[in-house]
CSV table of C-alpha atoms in Angstrom, one decimal:
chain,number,residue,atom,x,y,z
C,1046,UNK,CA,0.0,0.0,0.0
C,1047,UNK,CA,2.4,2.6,1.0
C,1048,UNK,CA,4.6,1.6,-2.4
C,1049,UNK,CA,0.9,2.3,-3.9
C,1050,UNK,CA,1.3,5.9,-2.9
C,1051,UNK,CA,4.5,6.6,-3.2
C,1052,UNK,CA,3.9,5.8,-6.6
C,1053,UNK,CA,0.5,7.8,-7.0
C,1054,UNK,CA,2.9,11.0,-5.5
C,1055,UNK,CA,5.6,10.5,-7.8
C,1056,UNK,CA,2.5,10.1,-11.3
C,1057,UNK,CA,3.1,13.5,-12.5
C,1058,UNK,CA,7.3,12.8,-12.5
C,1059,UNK,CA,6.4,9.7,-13.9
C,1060,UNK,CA,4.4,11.0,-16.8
C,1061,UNK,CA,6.5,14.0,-17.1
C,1062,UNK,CA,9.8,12.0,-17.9
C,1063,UNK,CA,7.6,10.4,-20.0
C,1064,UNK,CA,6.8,13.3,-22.2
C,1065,UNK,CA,10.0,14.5,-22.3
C,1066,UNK,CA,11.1,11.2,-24.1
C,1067,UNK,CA,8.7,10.8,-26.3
C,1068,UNK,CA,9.3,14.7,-27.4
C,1069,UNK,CA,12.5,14.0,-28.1
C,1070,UNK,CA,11.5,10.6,-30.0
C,1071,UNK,CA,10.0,13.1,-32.1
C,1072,UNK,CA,12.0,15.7,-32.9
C,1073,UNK,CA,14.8,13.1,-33.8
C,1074,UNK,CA,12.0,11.6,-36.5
C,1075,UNK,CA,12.1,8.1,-34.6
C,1076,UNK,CA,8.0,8.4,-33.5
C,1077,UNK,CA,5.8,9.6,-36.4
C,1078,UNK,CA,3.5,12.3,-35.9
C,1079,UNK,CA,-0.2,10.1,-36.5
C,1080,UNK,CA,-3.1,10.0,-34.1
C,1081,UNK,CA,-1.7,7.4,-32.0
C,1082,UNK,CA,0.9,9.6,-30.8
C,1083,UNK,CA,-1.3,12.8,-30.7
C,1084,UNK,CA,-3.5,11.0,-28.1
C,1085,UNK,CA,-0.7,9.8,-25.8
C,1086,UNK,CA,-0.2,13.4,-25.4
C,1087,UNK,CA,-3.6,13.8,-24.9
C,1088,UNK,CA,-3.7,11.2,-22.5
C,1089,UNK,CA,-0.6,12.5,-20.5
C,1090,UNK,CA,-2.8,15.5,-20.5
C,1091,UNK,CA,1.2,17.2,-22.7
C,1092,UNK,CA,-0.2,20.3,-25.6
C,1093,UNK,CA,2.3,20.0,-28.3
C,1094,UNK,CA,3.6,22.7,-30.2
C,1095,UNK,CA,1.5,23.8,-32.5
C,1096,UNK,CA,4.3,22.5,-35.4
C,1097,UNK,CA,3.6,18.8,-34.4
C,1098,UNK,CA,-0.3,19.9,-35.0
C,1099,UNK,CA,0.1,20.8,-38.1
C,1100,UNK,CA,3.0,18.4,-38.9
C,1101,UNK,CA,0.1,15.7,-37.4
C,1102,UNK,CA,-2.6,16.6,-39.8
C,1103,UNK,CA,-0.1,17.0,-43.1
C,1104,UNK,CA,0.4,13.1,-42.0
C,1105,UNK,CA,-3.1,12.4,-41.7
C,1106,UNK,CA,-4.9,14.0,-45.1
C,1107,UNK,CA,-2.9,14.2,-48.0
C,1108,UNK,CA,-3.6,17.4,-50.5
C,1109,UNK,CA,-6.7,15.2,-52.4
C,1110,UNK,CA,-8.2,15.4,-49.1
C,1111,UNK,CA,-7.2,18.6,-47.1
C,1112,UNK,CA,-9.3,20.7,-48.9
C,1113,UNK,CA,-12.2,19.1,-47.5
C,1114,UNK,CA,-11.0,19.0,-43.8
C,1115,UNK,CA,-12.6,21.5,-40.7
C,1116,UNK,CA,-9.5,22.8,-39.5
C,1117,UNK,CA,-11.7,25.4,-37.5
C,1118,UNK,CA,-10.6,23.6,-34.0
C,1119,UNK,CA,-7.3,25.0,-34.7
C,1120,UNK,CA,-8.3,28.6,-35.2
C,1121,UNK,CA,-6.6,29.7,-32.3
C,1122,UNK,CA,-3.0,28.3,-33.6
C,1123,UNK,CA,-0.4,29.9,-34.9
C,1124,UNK,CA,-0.6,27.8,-38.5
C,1125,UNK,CA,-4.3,28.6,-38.8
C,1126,UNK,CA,-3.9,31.5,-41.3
C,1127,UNK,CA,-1.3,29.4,-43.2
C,1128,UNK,CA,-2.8,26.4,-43.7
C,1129,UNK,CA,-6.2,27.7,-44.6
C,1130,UNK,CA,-4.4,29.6,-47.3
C,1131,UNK,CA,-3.0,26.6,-48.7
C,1132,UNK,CA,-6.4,24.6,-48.4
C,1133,UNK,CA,-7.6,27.6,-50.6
C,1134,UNK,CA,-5.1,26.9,-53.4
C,1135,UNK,CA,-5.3,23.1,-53.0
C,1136,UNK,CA,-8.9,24.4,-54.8
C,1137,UNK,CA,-7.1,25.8,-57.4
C,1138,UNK,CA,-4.8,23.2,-58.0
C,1139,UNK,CA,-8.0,20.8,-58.4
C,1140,UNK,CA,-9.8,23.0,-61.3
C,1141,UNK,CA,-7.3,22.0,-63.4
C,1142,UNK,CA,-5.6,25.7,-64.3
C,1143,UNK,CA,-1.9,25.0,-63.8
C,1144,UNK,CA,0.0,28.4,-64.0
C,1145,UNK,CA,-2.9,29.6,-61.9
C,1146,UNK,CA,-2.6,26.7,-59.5
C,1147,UNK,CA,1.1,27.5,-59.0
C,1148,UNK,CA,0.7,31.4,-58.4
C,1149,UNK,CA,-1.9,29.9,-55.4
C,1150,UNK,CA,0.9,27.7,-54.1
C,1151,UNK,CA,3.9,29.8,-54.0
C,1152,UNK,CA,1.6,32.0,-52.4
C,1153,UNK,CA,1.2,29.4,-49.2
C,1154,UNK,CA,4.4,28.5,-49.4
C,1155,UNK,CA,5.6,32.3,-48.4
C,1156,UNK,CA,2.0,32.1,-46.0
C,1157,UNK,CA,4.4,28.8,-44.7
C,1158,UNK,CA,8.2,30.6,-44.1
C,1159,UNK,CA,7.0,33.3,-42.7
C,1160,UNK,CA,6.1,31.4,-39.5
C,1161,UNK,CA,8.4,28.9,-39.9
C,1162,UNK,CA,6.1,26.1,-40.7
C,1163,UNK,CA,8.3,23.3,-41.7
C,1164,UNK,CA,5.9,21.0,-42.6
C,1165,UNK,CA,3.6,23.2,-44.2
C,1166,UNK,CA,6.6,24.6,-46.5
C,1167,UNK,CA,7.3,20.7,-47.4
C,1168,UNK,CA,4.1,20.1,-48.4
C,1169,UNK,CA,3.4,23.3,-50.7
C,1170,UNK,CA,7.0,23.3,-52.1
C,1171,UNK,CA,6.4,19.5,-53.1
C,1172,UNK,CA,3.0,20.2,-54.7
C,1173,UNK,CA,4.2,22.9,-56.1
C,1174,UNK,CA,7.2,20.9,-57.7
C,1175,UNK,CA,4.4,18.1,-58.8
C,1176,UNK,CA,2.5,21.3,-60.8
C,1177,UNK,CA,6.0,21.8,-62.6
C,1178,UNK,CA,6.1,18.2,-63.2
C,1179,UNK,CA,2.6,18.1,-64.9
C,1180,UNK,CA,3.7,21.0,-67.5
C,1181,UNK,CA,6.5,19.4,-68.3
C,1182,UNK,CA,8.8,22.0,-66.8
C,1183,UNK,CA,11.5,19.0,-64.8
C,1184,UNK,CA,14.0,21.2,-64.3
C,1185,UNK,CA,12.0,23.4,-62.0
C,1186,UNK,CA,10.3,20.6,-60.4
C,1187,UNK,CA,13.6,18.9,-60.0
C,1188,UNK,CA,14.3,22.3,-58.0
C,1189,UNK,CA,10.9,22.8,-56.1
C,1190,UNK,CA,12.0,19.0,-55.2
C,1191,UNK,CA,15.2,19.9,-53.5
C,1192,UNK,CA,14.0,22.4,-51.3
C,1193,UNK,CA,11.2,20.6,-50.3
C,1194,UNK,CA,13.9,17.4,-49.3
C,1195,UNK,CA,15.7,20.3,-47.4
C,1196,UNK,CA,12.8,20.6,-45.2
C,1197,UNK,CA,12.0,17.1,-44.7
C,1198,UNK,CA,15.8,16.5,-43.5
C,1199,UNK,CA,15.2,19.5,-41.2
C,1200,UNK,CA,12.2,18.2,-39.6
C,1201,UNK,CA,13.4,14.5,-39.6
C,1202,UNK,CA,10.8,13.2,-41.0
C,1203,UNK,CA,11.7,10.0,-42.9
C,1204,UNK,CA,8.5,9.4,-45.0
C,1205,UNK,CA,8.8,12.9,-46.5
C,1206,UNK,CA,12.5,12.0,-47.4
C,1207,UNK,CA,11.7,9.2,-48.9
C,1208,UNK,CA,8.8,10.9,-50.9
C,1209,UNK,CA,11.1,13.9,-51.9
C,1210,UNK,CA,13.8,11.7,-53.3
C,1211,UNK,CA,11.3,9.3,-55.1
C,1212,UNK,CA,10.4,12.1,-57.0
C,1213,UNK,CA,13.5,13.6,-57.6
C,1214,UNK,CA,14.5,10.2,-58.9
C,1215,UNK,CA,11.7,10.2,-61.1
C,1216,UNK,CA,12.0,13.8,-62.3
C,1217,UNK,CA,15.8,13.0,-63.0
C,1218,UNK,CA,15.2,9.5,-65.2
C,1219,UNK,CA,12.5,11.1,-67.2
C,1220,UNK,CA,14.6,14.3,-67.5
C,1221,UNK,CA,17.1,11.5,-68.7
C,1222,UNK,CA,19.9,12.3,-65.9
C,1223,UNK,CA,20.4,8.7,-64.9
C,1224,UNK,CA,23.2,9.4,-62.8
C,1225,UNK,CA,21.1,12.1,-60.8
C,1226,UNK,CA,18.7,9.4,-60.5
C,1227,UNK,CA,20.6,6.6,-59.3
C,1228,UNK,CA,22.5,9.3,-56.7
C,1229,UNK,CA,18.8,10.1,-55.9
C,1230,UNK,CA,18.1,6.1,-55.4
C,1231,UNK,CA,21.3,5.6,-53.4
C,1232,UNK,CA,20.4,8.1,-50.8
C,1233,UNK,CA,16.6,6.5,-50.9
C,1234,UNK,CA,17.7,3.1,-50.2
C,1235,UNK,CA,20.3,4.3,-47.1
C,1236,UNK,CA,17.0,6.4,-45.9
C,1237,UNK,CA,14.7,2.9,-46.2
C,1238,UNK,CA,17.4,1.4,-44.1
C,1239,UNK,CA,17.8,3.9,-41.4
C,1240,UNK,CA,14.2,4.6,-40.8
C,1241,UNK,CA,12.9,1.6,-41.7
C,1242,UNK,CA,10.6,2.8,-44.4
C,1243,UNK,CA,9.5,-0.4,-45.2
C,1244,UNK,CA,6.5,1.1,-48.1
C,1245,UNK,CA,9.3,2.2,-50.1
C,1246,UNK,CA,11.2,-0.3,-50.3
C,1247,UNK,CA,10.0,-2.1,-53.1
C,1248,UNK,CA,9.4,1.3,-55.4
C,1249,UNK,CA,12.8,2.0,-54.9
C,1250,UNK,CA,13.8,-1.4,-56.2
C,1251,UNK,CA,12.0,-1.2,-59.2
C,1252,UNK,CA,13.1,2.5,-60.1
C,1253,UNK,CA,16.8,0.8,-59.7
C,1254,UNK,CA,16.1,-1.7,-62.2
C,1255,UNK,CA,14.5,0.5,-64.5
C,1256,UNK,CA,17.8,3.0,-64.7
C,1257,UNK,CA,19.9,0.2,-65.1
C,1258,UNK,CA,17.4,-1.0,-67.9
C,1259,UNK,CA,17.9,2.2,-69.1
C,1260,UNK,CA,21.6,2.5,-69.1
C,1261,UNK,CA,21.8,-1.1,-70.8
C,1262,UNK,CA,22.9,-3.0,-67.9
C,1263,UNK,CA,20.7,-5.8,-68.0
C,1264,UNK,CA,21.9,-8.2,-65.7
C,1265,UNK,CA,21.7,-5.6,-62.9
C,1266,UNK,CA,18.1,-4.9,-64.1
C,1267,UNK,CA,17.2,-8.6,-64.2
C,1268,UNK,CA,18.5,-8.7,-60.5
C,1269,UNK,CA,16.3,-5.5,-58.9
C,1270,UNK,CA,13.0,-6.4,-60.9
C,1271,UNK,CA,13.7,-10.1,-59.5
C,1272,UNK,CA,14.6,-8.7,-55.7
C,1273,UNK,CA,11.1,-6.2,-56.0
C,1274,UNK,CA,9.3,-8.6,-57.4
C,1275,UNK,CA,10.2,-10.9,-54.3
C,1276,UNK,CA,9.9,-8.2,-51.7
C,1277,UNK,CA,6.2,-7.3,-53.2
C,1278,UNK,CA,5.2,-10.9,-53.0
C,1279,UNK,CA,5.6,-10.8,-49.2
C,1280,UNK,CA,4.4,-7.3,-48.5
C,1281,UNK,CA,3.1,-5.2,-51.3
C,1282,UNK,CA,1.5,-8.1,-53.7
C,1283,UNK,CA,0.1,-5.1,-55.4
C,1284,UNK,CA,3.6,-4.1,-57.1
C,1285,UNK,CA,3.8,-7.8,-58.0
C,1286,UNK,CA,3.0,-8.0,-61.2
C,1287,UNK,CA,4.5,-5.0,-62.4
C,1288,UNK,CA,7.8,-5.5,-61.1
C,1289,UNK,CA,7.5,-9.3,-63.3
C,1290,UNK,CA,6.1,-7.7,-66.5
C,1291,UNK,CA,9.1,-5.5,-66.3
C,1292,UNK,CA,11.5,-8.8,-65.5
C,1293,UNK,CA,10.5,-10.4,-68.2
C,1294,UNK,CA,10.8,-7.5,-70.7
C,1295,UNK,CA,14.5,-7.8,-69.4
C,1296,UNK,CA,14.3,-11.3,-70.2
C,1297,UNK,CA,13.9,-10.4,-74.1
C,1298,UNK,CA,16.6,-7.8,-74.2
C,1299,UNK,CA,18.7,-10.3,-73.1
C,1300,UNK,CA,17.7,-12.9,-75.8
C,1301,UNK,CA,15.5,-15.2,-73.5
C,1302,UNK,CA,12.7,-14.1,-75.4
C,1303,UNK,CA,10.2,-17.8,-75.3
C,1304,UNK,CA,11.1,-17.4,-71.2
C,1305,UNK,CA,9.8,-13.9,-71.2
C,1306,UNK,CA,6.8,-14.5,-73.7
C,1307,UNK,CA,5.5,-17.1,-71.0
C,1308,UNK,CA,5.5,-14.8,-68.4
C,1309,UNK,CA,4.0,-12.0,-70.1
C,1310,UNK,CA,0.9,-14.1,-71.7
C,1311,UNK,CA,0.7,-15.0,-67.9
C,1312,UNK,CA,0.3,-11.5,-66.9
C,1313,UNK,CA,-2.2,-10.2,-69.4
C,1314,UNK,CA,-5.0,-9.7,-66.9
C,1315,UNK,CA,-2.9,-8.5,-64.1
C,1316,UNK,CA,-0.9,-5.9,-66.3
C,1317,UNK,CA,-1.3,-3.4,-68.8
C,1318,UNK,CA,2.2,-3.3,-69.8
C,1319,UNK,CA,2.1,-7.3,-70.4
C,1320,UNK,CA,0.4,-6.7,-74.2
C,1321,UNK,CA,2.8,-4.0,-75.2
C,1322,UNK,CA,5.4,-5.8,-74.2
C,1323,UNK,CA,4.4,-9.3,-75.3
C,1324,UNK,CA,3.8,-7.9,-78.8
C,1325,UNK,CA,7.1,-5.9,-78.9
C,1326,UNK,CA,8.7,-9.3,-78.2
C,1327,UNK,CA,6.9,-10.6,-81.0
C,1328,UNK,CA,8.6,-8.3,-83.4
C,1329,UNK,CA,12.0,-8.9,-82.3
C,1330,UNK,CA,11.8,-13.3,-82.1
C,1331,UNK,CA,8.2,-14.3,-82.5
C,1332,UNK,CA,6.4,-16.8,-81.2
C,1333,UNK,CA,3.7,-19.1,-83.1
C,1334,UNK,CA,2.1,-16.3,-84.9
C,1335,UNK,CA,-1.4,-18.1,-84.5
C,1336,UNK,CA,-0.6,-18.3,-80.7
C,1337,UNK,CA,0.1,-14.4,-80.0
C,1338,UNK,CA,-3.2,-13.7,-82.1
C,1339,UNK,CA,-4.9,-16.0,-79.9
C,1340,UNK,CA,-3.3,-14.2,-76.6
C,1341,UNK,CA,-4.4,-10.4,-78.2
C,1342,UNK,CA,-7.7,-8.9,-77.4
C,1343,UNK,CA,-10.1,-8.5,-80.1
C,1344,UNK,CA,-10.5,-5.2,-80.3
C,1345,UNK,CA,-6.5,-4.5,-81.1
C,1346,UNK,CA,-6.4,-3.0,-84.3
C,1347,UNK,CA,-3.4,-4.4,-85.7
C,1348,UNK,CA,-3.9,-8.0,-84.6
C,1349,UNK,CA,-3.7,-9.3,-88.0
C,1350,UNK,CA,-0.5,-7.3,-89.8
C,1351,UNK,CA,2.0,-7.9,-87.3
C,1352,UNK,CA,5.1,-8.8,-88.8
C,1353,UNK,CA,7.9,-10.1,-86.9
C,1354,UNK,CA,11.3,-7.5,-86.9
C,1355,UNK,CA,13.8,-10.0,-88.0
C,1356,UNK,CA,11.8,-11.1,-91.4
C,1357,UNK,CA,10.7,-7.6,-92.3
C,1358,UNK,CA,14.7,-6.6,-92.3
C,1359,UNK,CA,15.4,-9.7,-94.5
C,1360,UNK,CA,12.7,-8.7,-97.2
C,1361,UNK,CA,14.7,-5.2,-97.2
């Protein structure tokens, strides 16, 4: 009993140490900012800076669905102006007007850095680098991208690294800098392995393999879409078949073309890549001609003048 009561004195030291760990947790990016956390505080009766608010809810809703949130609960914190100033030209973004769209985001992201609103500024800067990526414009995504990973490093958020160097990855293959890209994948990977970002993992994998597809090393290729095609199996079966369509288009730039025809007329209903690629095998070594008409839908036009690669060069 009277352990009971020492214990029941010392509640408030308890809970207070308590806090002050799972503050820190925080800041260093090891405890994510979600709902479970935000009602521990609640329950150790802790009010967060209003950053961790507003770092919470950029968690919860992502820019599809902010728009549509009451945020007036939080008309008394310091990110209240901001963020309802980026809601506003999240409803911009969504009519579809993109130079307009980006005027309304630069716009919250100054609303953002002028009170020093971390993840607020992550989140415009990113969809404001996404808007240059729509038009076309990757060099000034690629940019929009980088500042945008400059805040996520600040706040030690892991997730939004990962996010900001996916697309930089991305913005740098299609912009055709494969080196940038694979720099960009490099630091992704170490940032899955440190955090444990287990969800990108297996994206990762399969922009490696397409860069080394790209730069002709095949073997290497062959390797990732094997390894993301493995890792998807056990946890992200939805990346499955993508990552083996794109393993067995290796397949027939390698030669091992009958290998990779199997595996593509196996993946017709699970991938849309699987007929593009099945027929562009076709043209380089066919298969039974009567077979791959059998394997094509109906409605493809050309279904019936294909003509594999290697005779059409032969009658030329």
């Amino acid at each position: 009993l009277n352990r009971s009561s020492d214990l029941g004195n010392k509640k408030e030291d308890v809970q207070y140490f308590i806090t002050v760990f799972l503050w820190d947790q925080y800041q260093q990016g090891l405890l994510v900012p979600d709902k479970n956390l935000k009602t521990i505080f609640e329950v150790l009766h802790f009010q967060p800076e209003d950053r961790f608010l507003l770092h919470y809810l950029l968690h919860t809703y992502q820019d599809t669905e902010l728009p549509a949130v009451d945020i007036s609960s939080y008309k008394a914190s310091s990110f209240f102006g901001a963020l309802e100033h980026y809601q506003k030209a999240l409803e911009t973004v969504s009519q579809k007007n993109a130079p307009e769209a980006v005027y309304a985001v630069k716009k919250a992201v100054s609303a953002m850095q002028s009170r020093n609103l971390l993840a607020g500024e992550y989140r415009a800067l990113s969809c404001v680098a996404q808007l240059h990526l729509s038009q076309n414009k990757v060099e000034d995504a690629i940019t929009y991208f980088e500042y945008a990973l400059d805040n996520a490093e600040l706040l030690h958020d892991s997730s939004f690294m990962c996010e900001a160097l996916m697309f930089l990855s991305i913005s740098s293959f299609v912009h055709n800098n494969l080196s940038a890209a694979n720099n960009y994948l490099e630091r992704l990977s170490k940032t899955i392995s440190d955090y444990f970002e287990l969800e990108q993992h297996v994206p990762c994998l399969f922009m490696q393999g397409r860069t080394a597809l790209q730069l002709g090393d095949y073997a290497k290729a062959e390797q990732l879409f094997l390894a993301a095609e493995s890792a998807a199996a056990v946890h992200f079966r939805q990346w499955e078949p993508l990552c083996r369509v794109w393993y067995a288009r290796t397949l027939v730039l390698r030669g091992q073309t009958l290998k990779a025809q199997q595996i593509l007329a196996n993946c017709l209903q699970d991938s849309p890549d699987a007929l593009l690629f099945l027929i562009e095998s076709y043209l380089f070594a066919p298969i039974l001609r009567d077979d791959l008409l059998e394997l094509l839908p109906e409605s493809f036009p050309y279904a019936t003048t294909l003509e594999p690669y290697r005779d059409r060069k032969s009658v030329v």
